[in-house]
Coordinates of C-alpha atoms in Angstrom, one line a residue:
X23 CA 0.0 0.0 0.0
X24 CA 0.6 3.5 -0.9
X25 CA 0.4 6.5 1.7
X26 CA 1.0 10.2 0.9
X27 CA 0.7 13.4 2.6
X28 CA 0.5 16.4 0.8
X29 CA 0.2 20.1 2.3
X30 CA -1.5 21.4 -1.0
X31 CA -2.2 24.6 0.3
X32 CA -5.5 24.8 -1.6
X33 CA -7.5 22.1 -2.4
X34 CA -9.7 24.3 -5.1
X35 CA -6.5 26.3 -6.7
X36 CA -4.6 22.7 -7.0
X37 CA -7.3 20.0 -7.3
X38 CA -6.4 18.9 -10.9
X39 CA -2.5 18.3 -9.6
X40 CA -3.6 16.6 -6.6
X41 CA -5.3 13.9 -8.9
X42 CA -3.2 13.8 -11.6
X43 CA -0.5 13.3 -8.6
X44 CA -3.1 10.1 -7.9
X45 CA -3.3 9.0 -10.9
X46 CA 0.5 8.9 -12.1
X47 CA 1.4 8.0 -8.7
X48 CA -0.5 4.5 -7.7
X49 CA -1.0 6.4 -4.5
X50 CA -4.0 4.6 -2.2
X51 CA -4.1 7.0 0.5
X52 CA -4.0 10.7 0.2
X53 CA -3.9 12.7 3.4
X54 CA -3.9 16.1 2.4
X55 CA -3.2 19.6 4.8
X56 CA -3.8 23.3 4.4
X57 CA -7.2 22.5 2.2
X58 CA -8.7 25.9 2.9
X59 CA -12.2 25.1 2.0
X60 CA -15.2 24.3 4.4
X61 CA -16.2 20.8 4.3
X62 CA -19.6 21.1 2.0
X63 CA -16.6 23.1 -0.6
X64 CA -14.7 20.1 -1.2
X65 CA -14.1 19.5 -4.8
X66 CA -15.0 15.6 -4.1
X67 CA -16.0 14.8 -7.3
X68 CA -12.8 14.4 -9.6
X69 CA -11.4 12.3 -6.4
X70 CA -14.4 10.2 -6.3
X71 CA -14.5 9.8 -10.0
X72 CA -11.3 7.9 -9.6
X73 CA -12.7 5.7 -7.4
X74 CA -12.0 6.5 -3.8
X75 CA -13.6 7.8 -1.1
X76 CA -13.0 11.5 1.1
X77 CA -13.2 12.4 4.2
X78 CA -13.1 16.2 5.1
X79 CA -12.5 18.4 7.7
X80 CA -12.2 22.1 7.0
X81 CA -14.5 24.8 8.3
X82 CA -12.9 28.5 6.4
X83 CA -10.3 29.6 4.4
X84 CA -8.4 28.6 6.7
X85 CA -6.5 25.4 7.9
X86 CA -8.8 22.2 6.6
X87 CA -6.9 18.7 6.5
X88 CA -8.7 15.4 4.4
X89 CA -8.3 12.1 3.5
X90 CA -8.7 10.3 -0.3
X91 CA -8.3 6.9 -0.1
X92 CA -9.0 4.3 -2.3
X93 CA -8.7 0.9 0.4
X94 CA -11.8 2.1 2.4
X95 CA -12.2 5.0 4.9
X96 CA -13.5 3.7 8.4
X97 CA -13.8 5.0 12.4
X98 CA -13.5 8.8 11.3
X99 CA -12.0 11.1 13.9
X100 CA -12.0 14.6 13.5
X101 CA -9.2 16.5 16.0
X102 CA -7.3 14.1 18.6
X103 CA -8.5 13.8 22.7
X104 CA -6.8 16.7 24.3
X105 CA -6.8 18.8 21.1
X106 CA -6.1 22.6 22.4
X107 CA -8.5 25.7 21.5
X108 CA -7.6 28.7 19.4
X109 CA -8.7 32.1 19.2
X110 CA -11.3 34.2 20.7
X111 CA -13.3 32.8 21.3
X112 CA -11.5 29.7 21.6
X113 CA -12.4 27.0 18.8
X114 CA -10.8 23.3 18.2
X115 CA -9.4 24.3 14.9
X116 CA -9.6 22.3 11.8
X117 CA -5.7 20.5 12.1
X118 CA -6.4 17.0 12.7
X119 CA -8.2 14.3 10.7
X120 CA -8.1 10.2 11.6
X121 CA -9.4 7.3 9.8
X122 CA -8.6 3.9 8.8
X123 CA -7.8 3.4 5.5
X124 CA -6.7 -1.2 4.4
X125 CA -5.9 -1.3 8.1
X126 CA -3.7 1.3 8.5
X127 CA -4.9 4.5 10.8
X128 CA -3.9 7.1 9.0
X129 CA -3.8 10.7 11.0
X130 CA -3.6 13.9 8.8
X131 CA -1.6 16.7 10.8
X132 CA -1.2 20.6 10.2
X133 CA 0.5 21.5 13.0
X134 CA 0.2 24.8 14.1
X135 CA 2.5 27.2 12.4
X136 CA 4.2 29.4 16.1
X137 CA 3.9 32.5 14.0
X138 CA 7.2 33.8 16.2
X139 CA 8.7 33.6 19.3
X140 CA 6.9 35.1 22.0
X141 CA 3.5 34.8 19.9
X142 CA 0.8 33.4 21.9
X143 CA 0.6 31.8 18.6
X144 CA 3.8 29.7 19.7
X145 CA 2.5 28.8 22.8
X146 CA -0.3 27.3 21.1
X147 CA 2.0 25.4 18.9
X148 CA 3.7 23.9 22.0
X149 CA 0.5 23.0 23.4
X150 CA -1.0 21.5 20.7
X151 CA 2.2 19.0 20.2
X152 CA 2.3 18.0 23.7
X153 CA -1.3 17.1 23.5
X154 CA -1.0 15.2 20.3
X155 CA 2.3 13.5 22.3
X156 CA 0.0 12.3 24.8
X157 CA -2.7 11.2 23.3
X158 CA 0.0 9.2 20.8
X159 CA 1.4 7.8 23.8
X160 CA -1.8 6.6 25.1
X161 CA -2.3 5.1 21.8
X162 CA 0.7 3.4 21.6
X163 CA 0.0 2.2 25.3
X164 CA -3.3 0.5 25.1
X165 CA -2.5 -1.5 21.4
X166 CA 1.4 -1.9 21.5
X167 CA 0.9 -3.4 17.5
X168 CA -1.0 -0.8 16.4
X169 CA -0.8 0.3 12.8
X170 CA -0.6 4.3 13.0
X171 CA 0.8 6.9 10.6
X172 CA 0.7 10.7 11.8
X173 CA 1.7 12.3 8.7
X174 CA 1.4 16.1 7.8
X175 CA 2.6 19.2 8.2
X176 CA 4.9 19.4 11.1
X177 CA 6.1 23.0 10.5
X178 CA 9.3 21.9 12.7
X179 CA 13.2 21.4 11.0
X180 CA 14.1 19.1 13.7
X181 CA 17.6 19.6 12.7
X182 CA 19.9 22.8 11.4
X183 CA 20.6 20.7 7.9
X184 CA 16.9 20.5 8.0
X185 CA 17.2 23.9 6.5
X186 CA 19.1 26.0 3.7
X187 CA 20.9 27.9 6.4
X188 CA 20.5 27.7 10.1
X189 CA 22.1 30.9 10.6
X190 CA 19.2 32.7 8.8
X191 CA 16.8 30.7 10.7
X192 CA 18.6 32.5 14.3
X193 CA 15.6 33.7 16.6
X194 CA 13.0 32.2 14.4
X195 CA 10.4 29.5 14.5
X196 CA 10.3 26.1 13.4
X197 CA 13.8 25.0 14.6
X198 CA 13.6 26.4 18.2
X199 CA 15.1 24.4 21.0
X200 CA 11.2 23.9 22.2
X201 CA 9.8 22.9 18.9
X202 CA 12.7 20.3 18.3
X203 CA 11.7 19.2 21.4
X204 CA 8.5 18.5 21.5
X205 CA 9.2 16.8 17.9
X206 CA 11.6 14.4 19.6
X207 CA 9.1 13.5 22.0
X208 CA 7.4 11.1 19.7
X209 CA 10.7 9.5 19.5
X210 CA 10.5 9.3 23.6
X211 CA 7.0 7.7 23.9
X212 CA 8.3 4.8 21.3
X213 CA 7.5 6.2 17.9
X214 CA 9.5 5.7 14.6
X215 CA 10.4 8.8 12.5
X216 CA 10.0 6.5 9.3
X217 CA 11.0 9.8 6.9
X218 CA 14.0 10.3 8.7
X219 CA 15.1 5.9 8.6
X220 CA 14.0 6.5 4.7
X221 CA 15.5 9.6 3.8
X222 CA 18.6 10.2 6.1
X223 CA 20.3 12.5 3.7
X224 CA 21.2 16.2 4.7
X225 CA 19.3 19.0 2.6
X226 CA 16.7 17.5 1.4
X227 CA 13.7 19.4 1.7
X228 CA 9.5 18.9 1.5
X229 CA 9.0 23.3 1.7
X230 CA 10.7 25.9 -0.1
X231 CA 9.2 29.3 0.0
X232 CA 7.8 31.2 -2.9
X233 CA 9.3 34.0 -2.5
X234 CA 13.2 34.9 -3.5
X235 CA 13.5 32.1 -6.0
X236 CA 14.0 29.9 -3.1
X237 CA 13.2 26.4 -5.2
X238 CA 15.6 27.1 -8.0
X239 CA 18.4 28.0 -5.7
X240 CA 17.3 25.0 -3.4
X241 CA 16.5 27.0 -0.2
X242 CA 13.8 24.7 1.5
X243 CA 13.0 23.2 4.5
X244 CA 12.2 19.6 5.7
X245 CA 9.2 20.3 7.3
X246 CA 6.8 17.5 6.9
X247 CA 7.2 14.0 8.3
X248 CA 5.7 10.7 8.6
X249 CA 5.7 8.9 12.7
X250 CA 4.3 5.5 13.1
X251 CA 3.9 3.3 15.6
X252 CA 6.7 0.8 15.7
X253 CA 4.3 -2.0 14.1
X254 CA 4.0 0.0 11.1
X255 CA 7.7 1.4 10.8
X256 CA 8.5 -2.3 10.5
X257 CA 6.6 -2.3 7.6
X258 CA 7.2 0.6 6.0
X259 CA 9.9 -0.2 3.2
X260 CA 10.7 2.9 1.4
X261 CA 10.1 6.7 2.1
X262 CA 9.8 9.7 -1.3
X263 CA 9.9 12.7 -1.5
X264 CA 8.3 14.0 -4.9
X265 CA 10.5 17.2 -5.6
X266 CA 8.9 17.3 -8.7
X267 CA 5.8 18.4 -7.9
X268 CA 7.7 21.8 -6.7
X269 CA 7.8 22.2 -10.3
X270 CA 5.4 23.4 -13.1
X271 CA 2.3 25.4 -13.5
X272 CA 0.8 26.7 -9.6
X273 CA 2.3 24.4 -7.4
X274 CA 1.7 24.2 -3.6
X275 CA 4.6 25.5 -1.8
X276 CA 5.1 21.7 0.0
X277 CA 6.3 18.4 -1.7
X278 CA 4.3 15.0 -1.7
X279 CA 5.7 12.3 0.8
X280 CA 5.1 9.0 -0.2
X281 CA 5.4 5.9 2.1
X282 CA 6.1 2.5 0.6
X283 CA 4.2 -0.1 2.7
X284 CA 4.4 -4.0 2.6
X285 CA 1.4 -6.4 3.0

């Protein structure tokens, strides 16, 4: 099986590259992040047309995470237990989306973005990963051969060659001592970083900016990362990222990641 997440940022602007993505790819599960439309919005149709099923969680212009999958779509969960508020006044935002899809519980994640240091925004952030941390752990706890995925949007660099320059990134977010350690303590509670065991090489990035010609002079980030349960990292065989689809006519901003997963 086939397992990709995708921050598309913009279902709607990008829906005929997200299926041709499908369609070239053999891809069975799509888990998609930054889908900015409310749920009734959803361009379902070309995804159904194809023959799978979508599950959608998106209530603005803002955040939204779904699912596409073509192996079934079961026990639909939208945000995790714990899940923090936002805003005023506080709402459970639209960041988190979990179903089982051929056996695998998928989880698609947009992780809060911290905005900067200081920002109430980045307290959220921290919040909101400690929360998903526990419930994972409780997860983890009560079906040690579980087969979970958490896959999305991580908007952490968990290390310095996890970006172009770590110098430029000084007193920023996304590679702060806090982020990287709330990241690592996925690792703690006896998760597997299967994008990292996969893809282990330095500078190679899922994000580059649109701004400053950051693609062509390869100035991204590696932002986006797929967790599993140790069950599933067992079977996970091979990890891609699709630099490609950084290329061509409007592409999101974020690269496909593709898990290889054995029967």
């Amino acid at each position: 099986m086939r397992v990709a997440s995708w921050n598309i940022n913009s279902v709607r602007a990008r829906c005929e590259r997200a299926v041709a993505f499908l369609e070239r790819s053999g891809v069975d599960v799509l888990a998609l992040q930054e889908t900015k439309v409310k749920d009734e919005a959803f361009p379902r149709e070309p995804f159904e047309a194809l023959g799978y099923e979508v599950v959608t969680h998106g209530y603005s212009q803002w955040n939204g995470v779904a699912i596409v999958s073509r192996v079934g779509i079961a026990d639909v969960e939208t945000g995790f237990p714990g899940q923090p508020a936002w805003g005023d006044p506080p709402v459970i935002e639209a960041r988190a989306l979990g179903a089982t899809c051929g056996g695998v519980r998928v989880w698609s994640l947009y992780v809060p973005n911290g905005r900067e240091i200081g920002d109430p925004h980045y307290t959220y952030k921290l919040e909101w990963l400690a929360a998903l941390r526990d419930a994972a752990q409780k997860w983890l706890v009560d079906d040690p051969a579980a087969q979970t995925a958490l896959v999305g949007d991580w908007n952490i660099a968990p290390l310095d060659t996890d970006v172009w320059d770590i110098e430029r990134f000084a007193g920023r977010t996304h590679v702060t001592p806090a982020e990287r350690d709330a990241f690592r303590a996925f690792a703690e509670a006896g998760w597997t970083e299967v994008t990292r065991t996969h893809v282990p090489a330095e500078h190679t990035y899922t994000y580059w900016d649109y701004q400053q010609l950051r693609f062509p002079r390869n100035e991204g980030m590696r932002i986006d990362h797929a967790i599993t349960t140790p069950a599933l990292a067992a079977r996970v065989t091979d990890v891609t990222f699709v630099r490609d689809e950084r290329k061509g006519k409007q592409p999101s901003d974020h690269v496909p990641v593709v898990l290889e997963i054995a029967d």
